Amino acid sequence: MSTISKLLVDEWLTGGYTCIRNKALGARKVSVDKMSQSVAVQQNISVKVLAKMAMCLAVVSVSSYIAFPLPFTPAMVVATTAATCLTAFVLTPKQTFMTLSAYLILGGLAGLPILPGGTGGLGRLLGPTGGFYFAWVLAFTAVSYFKGSRPDLKRYIAVAIIVSIPIVYIGGLISMMLVLNIGFKAAFMQAVLPFIPGDVVKCILAAFIGVRVNSALGE
């Protein structure tokens, strides 16, 4: 093979290698860019989720100061029911469970005055109304699960009333019967009957706000 032919072959091989290398580097760059974009999207979602959870926790905590005691029962008329219900509509079931659990931990174990009536401490969780607080976590996690994927006022209202109210009342009945050592009828009169109309109204209010919030957020 002549010298000129060898040079042509070498140049062709070198050019081919360079072309393949450039393509490989380009594909690698595209893959890295896509990975970076994916990480950035996930970080944005995480920040958004944490912000929503923190906001819901703040709303629930502040709502606890809107409370009206009744002379015939240790339970109070509180806005917290509406706030926890709203939390269920805005967040996913897992996020709802984590947010409301954090609320109980901060108010009960850490002793922050964010439980109903601006109170706090373990005694509140173990007192006659403690069953309501624990039931909120279960009831509104269930509401979040059954609310559906799209904002729907009628569905929200139905789920809130049918799912949450019975669970919350069962929790309140159990704690009052055990702590106060009273029968079912007395506990029912103190933990359930006086609160039914107000709780229905609060469920409707939370559903109305929840639909508006989710529609505004595009969820």
PDB file of C-alpha atoms in Angstrom:
ATOM      1  CA  MET A   1       0.000   0.000   0.000  1.00  0.00           C
ATOM      2  CA  SER A   2       1.377   3.398  -0.935  1.00  0.00           C
ATOM      3  CA  THR A   3       2.109   6.090   1.577  1.00  0.00           C
ATOM      4  CA  ILE A   4      -0.786   8.179   0.269  1.00  0.00           C
ATOM      5  CA  SER A   5      -3.202   5.265   0.668  1.00  0.00           C
ATOM      6  CA  LYS A   6      -2.059   4.649   4.227  1.00  0.00           C
ATOM      7  CA  LEU A   7      -2.579   8.309   5.059  1.00  0.00           C
ATOM      8  CA  LEU A   8      -6.093   8.197   3.596  1.00  0.00           C
ATOM      9  CA  VAL A   9      -6.975   5.056   5.579  1.00  0.00           C
ATOM     10  CA  ASP A  10      -5.570   6.508   8.806  1.00  0.00           C
ATOM     11  CA  GLU A  11      -7.502   9.729   8.284  1.00  0.00           C
ATOM     12  CA  TRP A  12     -10.707   7.787   7.591  1.00  0.00           C
ATOM     13  CA  LEU A  13     -10.273   5.694  10.738  1.00  0.00           C
ATOM     14  CA  THR A  14      -9.440   8.737  12.833  1.00  0.00           C
ATOM     15  CA  GLY A  15     -12.419  10.608  11.491  1.00  0.00           C
ATOM     16  CA  GLY A  16     -14.720   7.678  12.173  1.00  0.00           C
ATOM     17  CA  TYR A  17     -13.457   7.330  15.706  1.00  0.00           C
ATOM     18  CA  THR A  18     -13.877  11.056  16.302  1.00  0.00           C
ATOM     19  CA  CYS A  19     -17.430  10.965  14.936  1.00  0.00           C
ATOM     20  CA  ILE A  20     -18.379   8.022  17.139  1.00  0.00           C
ATOM     21  CA  ARG A  21     -16.819   9.651  20.173  1.00  0.00           C
ATOM     22  CA  ASN A  22     -18.659  12.920  19.563  1.00  0.00           C
ATOM     23  CA  LYS A  23     -21.962  11.097  19.203  1.00  0.00           C
ATOM     24  CA  ALA A  24     -21.331   9.165  22.422  1.00  0.00           C
ATOM     25  CA  LEU A  25     -20.433  12.343  24.284  1.00  0.00           C
ATOM     26  CA  GLY A  26     -23.515  14.060  22.882  1.00  0.00           C
ATOM     27  CA  ALA A  27     -25.794  11.221  23.967  1.00  0.00           C
ATOM     28  CA  ARG A  28     -24.181  11.216  27.373  1.00  0.00           C
ATOM     29  CA  LYS A  29     -24.727  14.968  27.689  1.00  0.00           C
ATOM     30  CA  VAL A  30     -28.395  14.608  26.733  1.00  0.00           C
ATOM     31  CA  SER A  31     -28.797  11.830  29.317  1.00  0.00           C
ATOM     32  CA  VAL A  32     -27.173  13.957  32.018  1.00  0.00           C
ATOM     33  CA  ASP A  33     -29.358  16.936  31.076  1.00  0.00           C
ATOM     34  CA  LYS A  34     -32.509  14.834  31.284  1.00  0.00           C
ATOM     35  CA  MET A  35     -31.413  13.434  34.628  1.00  0.00           C
ATOM     36  CA  SER A  36     -30.717  16.924  35.942  1.00  0.00           C
ATOM     37  CA  GLN A  37     -34.125  18.107  34.768  1.00  0.00           C
ATOM     38  CA  SER A  38     -35.778  15.109  36.453  1.00  0.00           C
ATOM     39  CA  VAL A  39     -33.987  15.828  39.741  1.00  0.00           C
ATOM     40  CA  ALA A  40     -34.963  19.490  39.538  1.00  0.00           C
ATOM     41  CA  VAL A  41     -38.622  18.588  38.958  1.00  0.00           C
ATOM     42  CA  GLN A  42     -38.587  16.174  41.895  1.00  0.00           C
ATOM     43  CA  GLN A  43     -37.023  18.823  44.125  1.00  0.00           C
ATOM     44  CA  ASN A  44     -39.675  21.353  43.095  1.00  0.00           C
ATOM     45  CA  ILE A  45     -42.429  18.822  43.830  1.00  0.00           C
ATOM     46  CA  SER A  46     -40.910  18.045  47.223  1.00  0.00           C
ATOM     47  CA  VAL A  47     -40.709  21.722  48.124  1.00  0.00           C
ATOM     48  CA  LYS A  48     -44.312  22.234  47.021  1.00  0.00           C
ATOM     49  CA  VAL A  49     -45.531  19.242  49.029  1.00  0.00           C
ATOM     50  CA  LEU A  50     -43.646  20.302  52.157  1.00  0.00           C
ATOM     51  CA  ALA A  51     -45.004  23.824  51.822  1.00  0.00           C
ATOM     52  CA  LYS A  52     -48.580  22.515  51.570  1.00  0.00           C
ATOM     53  CA  MET A  53     -48.105  20.239  54.575  1.00  0.00           C
ATOM     54  CA  ALA A  54     -46.590  23.050  56.632  1.00  0.00           C
ATOM     55  CA  MET A  55     -49.431  25.379  55.681  1.00  0.00           C
ATOM     56  CA  CYS A  56     -52.042  22.785  56.633  1.00  0.00           C
ATOM     57  CA  LEU A  57     -50.309  22.156  59.947  1.00  0.00           C
ATOM     58  CA  ALA A  58     -50.317  25.883  60.638  1.00  0.00           C
ATOM     59  CA  VAL A  59     -54.015  26.205  59.767  1.00  0.00           C
ATOM     60  CA  VAL A  60     -54.935  23.288  62.038  1.00  0.00           C
ATOM     61  CA  SER A  61     -52.845  24.703  64.877  1.00  0.00           C
ATOM     62  CA  VAL A  62     -54.313  28.204  64.611  1.00  0.00           C
ATOM     63  CA  SER A  63     -57.859  26.848  64.302  1.00  0.00           C
ATOM     64  CA  SER A  64     -57.486  25.245  67.725  1.00  0.00           C
ATOM     65  CA  TYR A  65     -57.778  28.688  69.298  1.00  0.00           C
ATOM     66  CA  ILE A  66     -61.282  29.043  67.881  1.00  0.00           C
ATOM     67  CA  ALA A  67     -63.033  26.991  70.556  1.00  0.00           C
ATOM     68  CA  PHE A  68     -66.181  27.387  72.610  1.00  0.00           C
ATOM     69  CA  PRO A  69     -66.603  25.337  75.811  1.00  0.00           C
ATOM     70  CA  LEU A  70     -69.947  23.860  76.758  1.00  0.00           C
ATOM     71  CA  PRO A  71     -71.085  23.608  80.402  1.00  0.00           C
ATOM     72  CA  PHE A  72     -72.365  20.028  80.211  1.00  0.00           C
ATOM     73  CA  THR A  73     -69.415  18.305  78.505  1.00  0.00           C
ATOM     74  CA  PRO A  74     -65.596  18.410  78.500  1.00  0.00           C
ATOM     75  CA  ALA A  75     -65.687  18.524  74.698  1.00  0.00           C
ATOM     76  CA  MET A  76     -65.700  21.913  72.989  1.00  0.00           C
ATOM     77  CA  VAL A  77     -67.079  23.311  69.786  1.00  0.00           C
ATOM     78  CA  VAL A  78     -63.876  23.786  67.771  1.00  0.00           C
ATOM     79  CA  ALA A  79     -62.892  24.972  64.315  1.00  0.00           C
ATOM     80  CA  THR A  80     -60.217  22.278  64.233  1.00  0.00           C
ATOM     81  CA  THR A  81     -62.691  19.818  62.762  1.00  0.00           C
ATOM     82  CA  ALA A  82     -63.082  21.992  59.667  1.00  0.00           C
ATOM     83  CA  ALA A  83     -59.309  22.564  59.437  1.00  0.00           C
ATOM     84  CA  THR A  84     -58.447  18.857  59.645  1.00  0.00           C
ATOM     85  CA  CYS A  85     -61.127  18.107  57.065  1.00  0.00           C
ATOM     86  CA  LEU A  86     -59.690  20.762  54.755  1.00  0.00           C
ATOM     87  CA  THR A  87     -56.265  19.177  55.229  1.00  0.00           C
ATOM     88  CA  ALA A  88     -57.677  15.879  53.964  1.00  0.00           C
ATOM     89  CA  PHE A  89     -59.031  17.541  50.825  1.00  0.00           C
ATOM     90  CA  VAL A  90     -55.807  19.391  50.009  1.00  0.00           C
ATOM     91  CA  LEU A  91     -53.270  16.642  50.775  1.00  0.00           C
ATOM     92  CA  THR A  92     -52.859  12.988  49.813  1.00  0.00           C
ATOM     93  CA  PRO A  93     -53.721  10.285  52.384  1.00  0.00           C
ATOM     94  CA  LYS A  94     -50.060   9.792  53.314  1.00  0.00           C
ATOM     95  CA  GLN A  95     -49.465  13.534  53.630  1.00  0.00           C
ATOM     96  CA  THR A  96     -52.646  13.927  55.672  1.00  0.00           C
ATOM     97  CA  PHE A  97     -51.598  11.169  58.063  1.00  0.00           C
ATOM     98  CA  MET A  98     -48.118  12.671  58.490  1.00  0.00           C
ATOM     99  CA  THR A  99     -49.424  16.227  58.990  1.00  0.00           C
ATOM    100  CA  LEU A 100     -52.055  15.334  61.569  1.00  0.00           C
ATOM    101  CA  SER A 101     -49.677  12.967  63.364  1.00  0.00           C
ATOM    102  CA  ALA A 102     -47.153  15.804  63.578  1.00  0.00           C
ATOM    103  CA  TYR A 103     -49.923  17.983  65.017  1.00  0.00           C
ATOM    104  CA  LEU A 104     -50.591  15.475  67.804  1.00  0.00           C
ATOM    105  CA  ILE A 105     -46.882  14.981  68.504  1.00  0.00           C
ATOM    106  CA  LEU A 106     -46.241  18.722  68.747  1.00  0.00           C
ATOM    107  CA  GLY A 107     -49.339  19.377  70.829  1.00  0.00           C
ATOM    108  CA  GLY A 108     -49.338  16.242  72.961  1.00  0.00           C
ATOM    109  CA  LEU A 109     -45.760  15.091  73.415  1.00  0.00           C
ATOM    110  CA  ALA A 110     -43.947  18.410  72.889  1.00  0.00           C
ATOM    111  CA  GLY A 111     -46.607  20.267  74.858  1.00  0.00           C
ATOM    112  CA  LEU A 112     -47.123  23.128  72.423  1.00  0.00           C
ATOM    113  CA  PRO A 113     -50.422  24.963  73.053  1.00  0.00           C
ATOM    114  CA  ILE A 114     -51.957  23.993  69.706  1.00  0.00           C
ATOM    115  CA  LEU A 115     -54.575  21.480  70.803  1.00  0.00           C
ATOM    116  CA  PRO A 116     -58.220  22.616  70.982  1.00  0.00           C
ATOM    117  CA  GLY A 117     -58.661  25.601  73.265  1.00  0.00           C
ATOM    118  CA  GLY A 118     -54.999  26.571  72.981  1.00  0.00           C
ATOM    119  CA  THR A 119     -53.929  23.735  75.258  1.00  0.00           C
ATOM    120  CA  GLY A 120     -51.203  21.118  75.039  1.00  0.00           C
ATOM    121  CA  GLY A 121     -49.540  18.276  76.875  1.00  0.00           C
ATOM    122  CA  LEU A 122     -49.862  14.533  77.170  1.00  0.00           C
ATOM    123  CA  GLY A 123     -52.732  14.922  79.613  1.00  0.00           C
ATOM    124  CA  ARG A 124     -54.892  16.311  76.822  1.00  0.00           C
ATOM    125  CA  LEU A 125     -54.298  13.266  74.646  1.00  0.00           C
ATOM    126  CA  LEU A 126     -55.067  10.901  77.505  1.00  0.00           C
ATOM    127  CA  GLY A 127     -58.031  12.915  78.802  1.00  0.00           C
ATOM    128  CA  PRO A 128     -61.736  12.449  78.094  1.00  0.00           C
ATOM    129  CA  THR A 129     -61.491  14.209  74.720  1.00  0.00           C
ATOM    130  CA  GLY A 130     -58.280  12.499  73.614  1.00  0.00           C
ATOM    131  CA  GLY A 131     -60.228   9.994  71.550  1.00  0.00           C
ATOM    132  CA  PHE A 132     -61.383  12.799  69.260  1.00  0.00           C
ATOM    133  CA  TYR A 133     -57.803  13.838  68.525  1.00  0.00           C
ATOM    134  CA  PHE A 134     -56.561  10.361  67.667  1.00  0.00           C
ATOM    135  CA  ALA A 135     -59.697   9.736  65.622  1.00  0.00           C
ATOM    136  CA  TRP A 136     -58.975  12.844  63.544  1.00  0.00           C
ATOM    137  CA  VAL A 137     -55.830  11.214  62.178  1.00  0.00           C
ATOM    138  CA  LEU A 138     -57.671   8.065  61.102  1.00  0.00           C
ATOM    139  CA  ALA A 139     -60.894   9.762  59.980  1.00  0.00           C
ATOM    140  CA  PHE A 140     -59.351  12.394  57.760  1.00  0.00           C
ATOM    141  CA  THR A 141     -56.727  10.088  56.302  1.00  0.00           C
ATOM    142  CA  ALA A 142     -59.705   7.996  55.198  1.00  0.00           C
ATOM    143  CA  VAL A 143     -61.458  11.104  53.837  1.00  0.00           C
ATOM    144  CA  SER A 144     -58.359  11.946  51.814  1.00  0.00           C
ATOM    145  CA  TYR A 145     -58.326   8.399  50.440  1.00  0.00           C
ATOM    146  CA  PHE A 146     -61.977   8.407  49.338  1.00  0.00           C
ATOM    147  CA  LYS A 147     -62.188  12.017  48.112  1.00  0.00           C
ATOM    148  CA  GLY A 148     -61.383  11.081  44.500  1.00  0.00           C
ATOM    149  CA  SER A 149     -58.841  12.464  42.072  1.00  0.00           C
ATOM    150  CA  ARG A 150     -60.761  15.564  40.970  1.00  0.00           C
ATOM    151  CA  PRO A 151     -62.314  18.389  43.004  1.00  0.00           C
ATOM    152  CA  ASP A 152     -66.003  17.593  43.375  1.00  0.00           C
ATOM    153  CA  LEU A 153     -68.104  19.486  45.913  1.00  0.00           C
ATOM    154  CA  LYS A 154     -70.847  16.886  46.270  1.00  0.00           C
ATOM    155  CA  ARG A 155     -68.375  14.039  46.639  1.00  0.00           C
ATOM    156  CA  TYR A 156     -66.293  16.015  49.143  1.00  0.00           C
ATOM    157  CA  ILE A 157     -69.346  16.757  51.286  1.00  0.00           C
ATOM    158  CA  ALA A 158     -70.607  13.181  51.166  1.00  0.00           C
ATOM    159  CA  VAL A 159     -67.226  11.649  52.012  1.00  0.00           C
ATOM    160  CA  ALA A 160     -66.572  14.119  54.830  1.00  0.00           C
ATOM    161  CA  ILE A 161     -69.924  13.481  56.490  1.00  0.00           C
ATOM    162  CA  ILE A 162     -70.243   9.739  55.894  1.00  0.00           C
ATOM    163  CA  VAL A 163     -66.623   8.783  56.583  1.00  0.00           C
ATOM    164  CA  SER A 164     -65.198  11.248  59.105  1.00  0.00           C
ATOM    165  CA  ILE A 165     -68.078  11.964  61.477  1.00  0.00           C
ATOM    166  CA  PRO A 166     -68.726   8.345  62.576  1.00  0.00           C
ATOM    167  CA  ILE A 167     -65.017   7.638  63.120  1.00  0.00           C
ATOM    168  CA  VAL A 168     -64.481  10.827  65.130  1.00  0.00           C
ATOM    169  CA  TYR A 169     -67.534  10.189  67.288  1.00  0.00           C
ATOM    170  CA  ILE A 170     -66.506   6.601  67.967  1.00  0.00           C
ATOM    171  CA  GLY A 171     -63.113   7.852  69.174  1.00  0.00           C
ATOM    172  CA  GLY A 172     -64.740  10.467  71.396  1.00  0.00           C
ATOM    173  CA  LEU A 173     -67.242   7.981  72.824  1.00  0.00           C
ATOM    174  CA  ILE A 174     -64.528   5.499  73.740  1.00  0.00           C
ATOM    175  CA  SER A 175     -62.306   8.039  75.518  1.00  0.00           C
ATOM    176  CA  MET A 176     -65.191   9.589  77.449  1.00  0.00           C
ATOM    177  CA  MET A 177     -66.553   6.223  78.560  1.00  0.00           C
ATOM    178  CA  LEU A 178     -63.126   5.043  79.698  1.00  0.00           C
ATOM    179  CA  VAL A 179     -61.796   8.225  81.312  1.00  0.00           C
ATOM    180  CA  LEU A 180     -65.025   9.482  82.891  1.00  0.00           C
ATOM    181  CA  ASN A 181     -66.265   5.967  83.676  1.00  0.00           C
ATOM    182  CA  ILE A 182     -69.715   6.662  82.288  1.00  0.00           C
ATOM    183  CA  GLY A 183     -72.134   4.601  80.220  1.00  0.00           C
ATOM    184  CA  PHE A 184     -72.819   4.771  76.506  1.00  0.00           C
ATOM    185  CA  LYS A 185     -75.929   6.923  76.825  1.00  0.00           C
ATOM    186  CA  ALA A 186     -74.216   9.564  78.962  1.00  0.00           C
ATOM    187  CA  ALA A 187     -71.175   9.586  76.682  1.00  0.00           C
ATOM    188  CA  PHE A 188     -73.404   9.892  73.621  1.00  0.00           C
ATOM    189  CA  MET A 189     -75.124  12.920  75.118  1.00  0.00           C
ATOM    190  CA  GLN A 190     -71.773  14.573  75.860  1.00  0.00           C
ATOM    191  CA  ALA A 191     -69.627  13.530  72.895  1.00  0.00           C
ATOM    192  CA  VAL A 192     -71.994  13.138  69.968  1.00  0.00           C
ATOM    193  CA  LEU A 193     -75.497  14.594  70.038  1.00  0.00           C
ATOM    194  CA  PRO A 194     -74.683  18.284  70.691  1.00  0.00           C
ATOM    195  CA  PHE A 195     -72.079  18.383  67.911  1.00  0.00           C
ATOM    196  CA  ILE A 196     -73.836  16.748  64.960  1.00  0.00           C
ATOM    197  CA  PRO A 197     -75.328  19.904  63.347  1.00  0.00           C
ATOM    198  CA  GLY A 198     -72.143  21.919  63.739  1.00  0.00           C
ATOM    199  CA  ASP A 199     -69.919  19.153  62.409  1.00  0.00           C
ATOM    200  CA  VAL A 200     -72.108  18.760  59.329  1.00  0.00           C
ATOM    201  CA  VAL A 201     -71.803  22.495  58.659  1.00  0.00           C
ATOM    202  CA  LYS A 202     -68.023  22.361  59.150  1.00  0.00           C
ATOM    203  CA  CYS A 203     -67.729  19.447  56.710  1.00  0.00           C
ATOM    204  CA  ILE A 204     -69.659  21.426  54.086  1.00  0.00           C
ATOM    205  CA  LEU A 205     -67.508  24.509  54.678  1.00  0.00           C
ATOM    206  CA  ALA A 206     -64.278  22.494  54.421  1.00  0.00           C
ATOM    207  CA  ALA A 207     -65.505  20.836  51.222  1.00  0.00           C
ATOM    208  CA  PHE A 208     -66.358  24.196  49.670  1.00  0.00           C
ATOM    209  CA  ILE A 209     -62.932  25.657  50.495  1.00  0.00           C
ATOM    210  CA  GLY A 210     -61.155  22.436  49.495  1.00  0.00           C
ATOM    211  CA  VAL A 211     -62.692  22.472  46.017  1.00  0.00           C
ATOM    212  CA  ARG A 212     -61.674  26.100  45.536  1.00  0.00           C
ATOM    213  CA  VAL A 213     -58.115  25.507  46.744  1.00  0.00           C
ATOM    214  CA  ASN A 214     -57.568  22.386  44.624  1.00  0.00           C
ATOM    215  CA  SER A 215     -59.041  24.053  41.552  1.00  0.00           C
ATOM    216  CA  ALA A 216     -56.750  27.038  42.050  1.00  0.00           C
ATOM    217  CA  LEU A 217     -53.736  24.745  42.426  1.00  0.00           C
ATOM    218  CA  GLY A 218     -54.751  22.737  39.386  1.00  0.00           C
ATOM    219  CA  GLU A 219     -55.126  19.510  41.333  1.00  0.00           C
TER     220      GLU A 219
END
